[in-house]
Every structure is written in structure tokens, then in C-alpha cells.
Short mmCIF file of C-alpha atoms and ligand atoms in Angstrom, two decimals:
data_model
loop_
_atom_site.label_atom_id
_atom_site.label_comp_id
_atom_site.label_asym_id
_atom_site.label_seq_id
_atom_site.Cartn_x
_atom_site.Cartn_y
_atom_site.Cartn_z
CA UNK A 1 45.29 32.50 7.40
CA UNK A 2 45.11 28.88 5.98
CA UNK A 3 42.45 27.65 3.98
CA UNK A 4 41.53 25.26 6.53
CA UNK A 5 41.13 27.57 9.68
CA UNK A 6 38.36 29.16 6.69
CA UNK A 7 36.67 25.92 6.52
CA UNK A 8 35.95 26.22 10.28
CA UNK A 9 33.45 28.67 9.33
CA UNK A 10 31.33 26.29 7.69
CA UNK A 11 31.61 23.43 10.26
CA UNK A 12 30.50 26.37 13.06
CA UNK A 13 27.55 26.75 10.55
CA UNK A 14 26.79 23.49 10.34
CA UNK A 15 26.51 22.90 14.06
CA UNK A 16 24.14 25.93 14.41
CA UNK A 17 22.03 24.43 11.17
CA UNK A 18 22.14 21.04 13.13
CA UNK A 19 20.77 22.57 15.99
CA UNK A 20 17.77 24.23 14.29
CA UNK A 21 16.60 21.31 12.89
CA UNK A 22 16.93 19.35 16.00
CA UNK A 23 13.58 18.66 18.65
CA UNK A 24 14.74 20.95 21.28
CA UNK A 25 17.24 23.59 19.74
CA UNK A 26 18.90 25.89 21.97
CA UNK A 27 19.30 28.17 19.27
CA UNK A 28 17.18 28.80 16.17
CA UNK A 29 19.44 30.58 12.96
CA UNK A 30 17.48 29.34 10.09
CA UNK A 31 20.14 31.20 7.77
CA UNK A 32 23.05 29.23 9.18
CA UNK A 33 21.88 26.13 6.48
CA UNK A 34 22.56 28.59 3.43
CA UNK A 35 25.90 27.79 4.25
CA UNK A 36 25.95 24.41 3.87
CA UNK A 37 22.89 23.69 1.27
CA UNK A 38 24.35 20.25 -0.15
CA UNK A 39 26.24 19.40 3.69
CA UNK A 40 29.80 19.75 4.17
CA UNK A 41 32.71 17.72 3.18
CA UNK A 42 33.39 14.51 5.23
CA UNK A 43 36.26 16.09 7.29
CA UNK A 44 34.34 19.09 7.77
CA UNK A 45 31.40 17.28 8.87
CA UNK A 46 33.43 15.23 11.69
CA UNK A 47 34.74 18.44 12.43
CA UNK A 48 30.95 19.42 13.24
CA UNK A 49 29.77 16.30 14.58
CA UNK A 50 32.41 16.44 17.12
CA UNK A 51 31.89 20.15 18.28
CA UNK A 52 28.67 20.70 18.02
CA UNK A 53 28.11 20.76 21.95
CA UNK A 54 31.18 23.23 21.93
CA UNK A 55 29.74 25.77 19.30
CA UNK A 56 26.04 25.50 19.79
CA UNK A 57 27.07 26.00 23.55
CA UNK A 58 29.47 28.96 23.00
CA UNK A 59 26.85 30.51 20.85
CA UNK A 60 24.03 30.66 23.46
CA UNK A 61 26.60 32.41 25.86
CA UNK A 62 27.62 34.36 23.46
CA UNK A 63 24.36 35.54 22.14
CA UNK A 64 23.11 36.21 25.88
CA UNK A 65 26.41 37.78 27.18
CA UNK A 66 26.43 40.23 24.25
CA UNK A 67 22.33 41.35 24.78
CA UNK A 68 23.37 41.73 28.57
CA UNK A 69 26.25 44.18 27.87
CA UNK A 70 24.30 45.86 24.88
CA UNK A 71 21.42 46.49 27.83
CA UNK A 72 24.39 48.13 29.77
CA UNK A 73 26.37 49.97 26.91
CA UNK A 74 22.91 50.63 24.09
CA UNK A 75 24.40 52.07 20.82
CA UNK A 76 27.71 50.51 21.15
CA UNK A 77 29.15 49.10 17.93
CA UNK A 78 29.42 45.62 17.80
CA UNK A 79 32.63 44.22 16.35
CA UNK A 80 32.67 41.07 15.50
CA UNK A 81 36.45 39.24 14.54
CA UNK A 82 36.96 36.26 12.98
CA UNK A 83 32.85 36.55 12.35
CA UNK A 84 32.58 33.74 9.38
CA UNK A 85 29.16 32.59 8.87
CA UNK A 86 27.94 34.16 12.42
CA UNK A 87 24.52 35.36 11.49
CA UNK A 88 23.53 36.89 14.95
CA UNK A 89 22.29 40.22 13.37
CA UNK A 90 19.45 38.53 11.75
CA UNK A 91 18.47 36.40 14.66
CA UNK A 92 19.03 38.64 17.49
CA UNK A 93 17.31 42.19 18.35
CA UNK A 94 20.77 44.13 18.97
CA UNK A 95 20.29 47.45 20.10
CA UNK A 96 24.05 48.67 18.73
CA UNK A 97 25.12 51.19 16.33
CA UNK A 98 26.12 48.69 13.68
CA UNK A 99 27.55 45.23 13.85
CA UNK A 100 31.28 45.07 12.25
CA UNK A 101 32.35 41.53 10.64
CA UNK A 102 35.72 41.45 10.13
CA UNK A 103 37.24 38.09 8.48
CA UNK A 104 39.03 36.70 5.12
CA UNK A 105 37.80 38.56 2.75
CA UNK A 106 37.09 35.63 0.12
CA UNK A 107 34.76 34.62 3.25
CA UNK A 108 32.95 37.54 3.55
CA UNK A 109 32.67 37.68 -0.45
CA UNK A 110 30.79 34.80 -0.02
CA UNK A 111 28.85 35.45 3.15
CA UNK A 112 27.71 38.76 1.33
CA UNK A 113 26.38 36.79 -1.77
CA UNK A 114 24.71 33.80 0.12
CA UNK A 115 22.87 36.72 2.80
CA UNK A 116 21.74 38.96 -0.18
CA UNK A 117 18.05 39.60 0.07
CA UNK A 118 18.13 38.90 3.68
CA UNK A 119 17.21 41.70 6.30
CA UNK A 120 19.31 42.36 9.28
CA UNK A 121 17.90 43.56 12.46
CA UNK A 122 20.76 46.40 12.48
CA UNK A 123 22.90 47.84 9.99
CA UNK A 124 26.18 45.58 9.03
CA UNK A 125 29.19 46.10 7.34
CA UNK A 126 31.89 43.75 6.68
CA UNK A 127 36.15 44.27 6.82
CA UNK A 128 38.48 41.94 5.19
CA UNK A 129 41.11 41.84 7.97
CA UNK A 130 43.41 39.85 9.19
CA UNK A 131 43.45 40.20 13.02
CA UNK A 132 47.24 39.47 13.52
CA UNK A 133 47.47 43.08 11.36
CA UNK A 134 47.60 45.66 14.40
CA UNK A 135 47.58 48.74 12.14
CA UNK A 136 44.72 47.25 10.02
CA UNK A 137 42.88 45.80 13.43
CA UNK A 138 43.36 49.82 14.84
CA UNK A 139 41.96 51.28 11.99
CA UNK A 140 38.77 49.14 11.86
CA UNK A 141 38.47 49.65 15.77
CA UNK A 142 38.57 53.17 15.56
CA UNK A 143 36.23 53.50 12.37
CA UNK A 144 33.52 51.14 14.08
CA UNK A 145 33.53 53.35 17.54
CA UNK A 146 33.23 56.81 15.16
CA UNK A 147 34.14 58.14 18.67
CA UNK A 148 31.47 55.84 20.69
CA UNK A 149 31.91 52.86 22.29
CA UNK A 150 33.21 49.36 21.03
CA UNK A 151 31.98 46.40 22.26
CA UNK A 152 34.63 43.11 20.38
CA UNK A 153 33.14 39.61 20.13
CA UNK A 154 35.76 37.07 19.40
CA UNK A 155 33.76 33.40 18.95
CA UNK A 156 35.84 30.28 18.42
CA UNK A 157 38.91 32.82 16.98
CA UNK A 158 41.26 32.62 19.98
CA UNK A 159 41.81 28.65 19.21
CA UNK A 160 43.68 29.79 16.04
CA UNK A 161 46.19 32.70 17.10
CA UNK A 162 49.36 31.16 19.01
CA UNK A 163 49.45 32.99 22.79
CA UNK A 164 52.21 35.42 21.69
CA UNK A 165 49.41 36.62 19.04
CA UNK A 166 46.70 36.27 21.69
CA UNK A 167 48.55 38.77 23.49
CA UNK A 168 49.38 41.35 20.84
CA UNK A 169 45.80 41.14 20.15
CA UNK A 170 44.69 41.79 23.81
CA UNK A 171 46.96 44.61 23.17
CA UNK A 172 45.70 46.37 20.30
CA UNK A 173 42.03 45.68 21.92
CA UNK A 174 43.21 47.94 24.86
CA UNK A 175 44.94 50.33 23.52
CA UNK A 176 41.65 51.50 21.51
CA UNK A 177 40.15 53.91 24.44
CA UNK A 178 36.76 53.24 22.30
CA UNK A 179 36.75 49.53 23.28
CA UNK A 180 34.98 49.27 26.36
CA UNK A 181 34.29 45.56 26.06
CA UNK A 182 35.61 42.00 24.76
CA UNK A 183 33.31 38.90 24.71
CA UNK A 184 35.76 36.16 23.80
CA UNK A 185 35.27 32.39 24.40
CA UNK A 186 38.43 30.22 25.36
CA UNK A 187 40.01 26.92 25.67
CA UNK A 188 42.46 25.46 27.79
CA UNK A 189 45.61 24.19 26.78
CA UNK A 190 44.37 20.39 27.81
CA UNK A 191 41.50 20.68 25.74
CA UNK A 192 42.97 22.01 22.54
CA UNK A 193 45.32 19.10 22.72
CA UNK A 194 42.48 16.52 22.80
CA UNK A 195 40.81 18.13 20.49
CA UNK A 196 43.76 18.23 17.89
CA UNK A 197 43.39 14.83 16.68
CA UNK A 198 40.26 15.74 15.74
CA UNK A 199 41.58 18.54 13.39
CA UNK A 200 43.87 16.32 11.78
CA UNK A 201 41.20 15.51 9.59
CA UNK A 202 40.66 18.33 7.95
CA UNK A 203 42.62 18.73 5.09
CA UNK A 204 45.75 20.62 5.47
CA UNK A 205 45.59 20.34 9.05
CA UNK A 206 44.79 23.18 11.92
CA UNK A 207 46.72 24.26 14.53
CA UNK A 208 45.09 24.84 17.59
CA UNK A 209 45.95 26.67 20.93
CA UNK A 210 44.72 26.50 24.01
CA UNK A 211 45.37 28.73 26.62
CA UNK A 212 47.90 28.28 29.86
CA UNK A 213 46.45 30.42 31.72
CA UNK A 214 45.15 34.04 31.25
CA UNK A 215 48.22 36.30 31.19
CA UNK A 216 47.94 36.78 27.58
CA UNK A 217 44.54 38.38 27.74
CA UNK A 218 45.53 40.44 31.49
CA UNK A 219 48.86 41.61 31.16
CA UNK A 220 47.86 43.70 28.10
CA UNK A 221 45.49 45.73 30.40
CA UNK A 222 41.72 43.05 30.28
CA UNK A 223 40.10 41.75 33.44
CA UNK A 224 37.78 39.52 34.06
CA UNK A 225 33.92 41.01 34.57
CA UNK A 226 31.98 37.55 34.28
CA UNK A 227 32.87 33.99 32.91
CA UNK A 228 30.64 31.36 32.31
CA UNK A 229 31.63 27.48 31.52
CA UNK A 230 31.31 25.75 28.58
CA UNK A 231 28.02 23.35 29.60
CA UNK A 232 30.87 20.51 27.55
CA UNK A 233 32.06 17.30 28.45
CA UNK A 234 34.39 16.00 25.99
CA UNK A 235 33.11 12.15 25.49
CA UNK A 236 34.81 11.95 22.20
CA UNK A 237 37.91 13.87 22.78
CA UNK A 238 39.34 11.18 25.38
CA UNK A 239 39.47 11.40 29.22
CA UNK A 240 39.31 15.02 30.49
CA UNK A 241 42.13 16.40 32.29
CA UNK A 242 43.02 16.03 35.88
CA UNK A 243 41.80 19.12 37.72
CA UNK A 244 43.36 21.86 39.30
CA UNK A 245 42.41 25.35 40.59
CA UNK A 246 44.57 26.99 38.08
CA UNK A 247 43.21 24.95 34.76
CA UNK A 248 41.74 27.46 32.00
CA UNK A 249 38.33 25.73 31.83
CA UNK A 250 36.60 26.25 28.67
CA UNK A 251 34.01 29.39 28.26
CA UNK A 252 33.06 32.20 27.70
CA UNK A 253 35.01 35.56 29.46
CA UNK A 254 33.13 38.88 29.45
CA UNK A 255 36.17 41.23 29.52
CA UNK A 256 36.77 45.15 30.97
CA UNK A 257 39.84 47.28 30.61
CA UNK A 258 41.52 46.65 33.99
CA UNK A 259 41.53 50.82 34.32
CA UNK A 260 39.24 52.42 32.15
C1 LIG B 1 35.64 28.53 14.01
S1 LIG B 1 35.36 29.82 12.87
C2 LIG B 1 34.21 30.78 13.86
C3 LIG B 1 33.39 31.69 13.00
C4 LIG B 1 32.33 32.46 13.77
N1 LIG B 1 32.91 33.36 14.76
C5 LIG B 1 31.37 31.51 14.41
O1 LIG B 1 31.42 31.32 15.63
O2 LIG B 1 30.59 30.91 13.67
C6 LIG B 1 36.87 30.78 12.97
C7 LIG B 1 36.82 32.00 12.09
O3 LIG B 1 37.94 32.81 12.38
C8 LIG B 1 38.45 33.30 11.16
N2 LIG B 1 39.87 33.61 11.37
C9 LIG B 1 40.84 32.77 11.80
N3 LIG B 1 42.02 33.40 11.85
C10 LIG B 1 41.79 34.69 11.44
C11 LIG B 1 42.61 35.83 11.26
N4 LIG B 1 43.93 35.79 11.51
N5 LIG B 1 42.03 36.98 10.82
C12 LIG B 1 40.70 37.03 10.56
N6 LIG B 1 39.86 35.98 10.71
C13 LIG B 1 40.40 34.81 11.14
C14 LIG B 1 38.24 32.15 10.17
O4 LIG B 1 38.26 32.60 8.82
C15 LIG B 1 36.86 31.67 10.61
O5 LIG B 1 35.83 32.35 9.95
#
């Protein structure tokens, strides 16, 4: 994983510290400015500026899709991938076995040293992992469920992973009988392309990836259970694209095993 798909971490944190401070913030995570103490560097900070609807927006789903499957599924373990500087643990009353944070582990180093002294809500443990790593990715799947269920949050992740990776992730997911659940947000293929130029600034450069449509995440054996829209125009991305039925509009999916 490049060093600048890492610094998307802090420019998620940013928006979320942004957010807090604002008049009327949809969300409150007071820890998300630990982060970013002295701001973030220029490209980073465009990089927030300009996604801030997207992540602030994708984090309120989030936050309420993951309480409303908790409610269904209580002591499920959360696993979170591609978690960076989420801090829902602290913010939110999660009634789950533990949360599991799997990212770079340099990341989660850091995460670990800036959150010292702070008191989740649950217990938490953290995984260096690369998710592209199926054996590695099975292993931390099947040591979160301890033979319980699994509940995966993947939150502005998908972007990064090319579709053939998509899939083989989608695939490990469902081949873990533990894993009875997948919150995932997602972007269409239009809207990663308007939001490249964007990326360009950051150093190094990111590669992004919307999605066609959503084969990758159905053929491996998900379905659909709920999806909710992205409340996001994209003003500073450019003209939105043309519609059609069969455009991946950007949100977030609530996923089951298509046969449990
Ligand atoms: C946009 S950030 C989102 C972080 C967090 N989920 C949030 O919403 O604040 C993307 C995160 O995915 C992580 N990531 C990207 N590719 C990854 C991979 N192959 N394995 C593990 N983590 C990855 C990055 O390190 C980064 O923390």
C-alpha cells in the first residue's frame, strides 16, 4: 500500500475534526483532531476540503447502519478494514464483542500512541494487514469471530483496491461462515474519475476505482440487504454524470451472504 493511500487517513480525520467544530455537526468525534493537531499538509488539506461532504456523509451512514445491525446481531465482532484514524469505538455505544482495526501497521503504530489514555466504549485490538493478503485477511476473520459472528465495515477502502481485488476480497469475506455481515460504502466508476483530479494532488498520486457495477461484490456470494445514497452532490468535481438505471450511485451497501 502506497504512502499516499496512508495519508487518506488523515484527510478522513480531518473532515470528521472539521465537522466537530462546525455550528451544526452531523457528527461529534472530538478525538478525530489528535490526528491532525498542527492541520494537514496543503495537498492533504484539499484532499479534505473537497470530500468532506463525502466522508462526514459516509460516516453518519456508517455509524447508524452498523448500530442497526449490532441491534440485530448483539455480540458480534466488529471488524473494521482499512480502519485508519476511525475512532467510532470511543464515540459510539457498540454493543459487539470487540471492534477489530485492521490497517498498515506504521498507521496503527501511530493511532495506538496518539489514542493512549483514551477509553473505548468496547474492547479494541488492532491487526497490521494488508487486505489484498487472503491468508492473512482469513486468519484475522476467523480469530475476530472466535466461533461467533462477524460483522466487516469497509469505510472509504473499496476506492483503493482495483475491481479484480474488490472481488477476491468479496471472496474471502464469504467464504468465512463467521461473517454474517459487510457494511461497505462505494463509488461509481463516473465519480471516481471526477474525483481523480483531485487526487493528483497528493503527493505521489492515488489511484482510485470506482465501481461498474456490482458483480464484484455479488458474484462472490454478497447481496444487497439495504443501501442508502450518499446525501453528495459533487459541485467541485465537475458536472455529474448523465443518469441511467444501471449507474453505481455512491453509498453506503449493507451486505448478506446471498445463502447463508
Ligand atoms: C480513506 S482512508 C479511510 C480510513 C477510515 N476507514 C475512515 O473512514 O476514516 C483509507 C484507509 O484504507 C487503508 N488501506 C488502503 N489500502 C489498504 C490495504 N490494502 N490494506 C489495509 N489497509 C488499506 C489506508 O491505510 C487508510 O487508512
Amino acid at each position: 500500500m502506497s504512502l499516499s493511500v496512508q495519508a487518506t487517513a488523515y484527510a478522513a480525520a480531518a473532515c470528521r475534526a472539521a465537522e466537530t467544530r462546525s455550528a451544526r455537526p452531523r457528527l461529534v468525534d472530538p478525538l478525530a483532531a489528535l490526528f491532525t493537531p498542527d492541520g494537514v499538509a496543503a495537498p492533504v488539506a484539499s484532499l479534505a476540503d473537497a470530500g468532506r461532504e463525502e466522508v462526514v456523509g459516509r460516516t453518519v451512514l456508517i455509524d447508524t447502519m452498523l448500530v442497526e445491525t449490532l441491534a440485530r446481531r448483539p455480540g458480534a465482532a466488529v471488524v473494521n478494514l482499512g480502519a485508519g484514524y476511525c475512532t467510532r469505538p470511543y464515540r459510539l455505544e457498540l454493543p459487539c464483542r470487540e471492534v477489530v482495526e485492521a490497517d498498515d501497521p506504521a498507521l496503527l503504530a501511530l493511532k495506538e500512541q496518539v489514542l493512549r489514555g483514551q477509553t473505548p466504549r468496547c474492547p479494541v485490538r488492532r491487526v497490521g494487514l494488508d487486505v489484498r493478503d487472503p491468508t492473512a485477511l482469513t486468519a484475522l476473520l476467523a480469530s475476530a469471530g472466535d466461533g461467533g459472528a462477524v460483522v466487516v465495515v469497509t469505510e472509504g477502502l473499496l476506492v483503493y483496491l482495483a475491481s479484480e481485488q474488490v472481488r477476491t476480497l468479496a471472496g474471502v469475506l464469504a467464504g468465512v461462515s463467521g461473517v454474517v455481515g459487510w457494511l461497505a460504502d462505494i463509488v461509481g466508476a463516473d465519480s471516481a474519475r471526477q474525483m481523480a483530479a483531485v487526487a493528483q494532488r497528493v503527493p505521489g498520486g492515488l489511484a482510485l476505482h470506482g465501481l461498474d457495477s456490482l458483480d464484484p461484490l455479488e458474484r462472490p456470494g454478497w447481496r444487497v440487504a439495504a443501501y442508502r445514497a450518499l446525501p453528495v452532490a459533487r459541485p467541485r468535481y465537475g458536472p455529474g454524470p448523465a443518469a441511467a438505471s444501471r449507474t453505481v450511485v455512491d453509498g453506503v451497501l449493507s451486505l448478506e451472504k446471498a445463502e447463508p
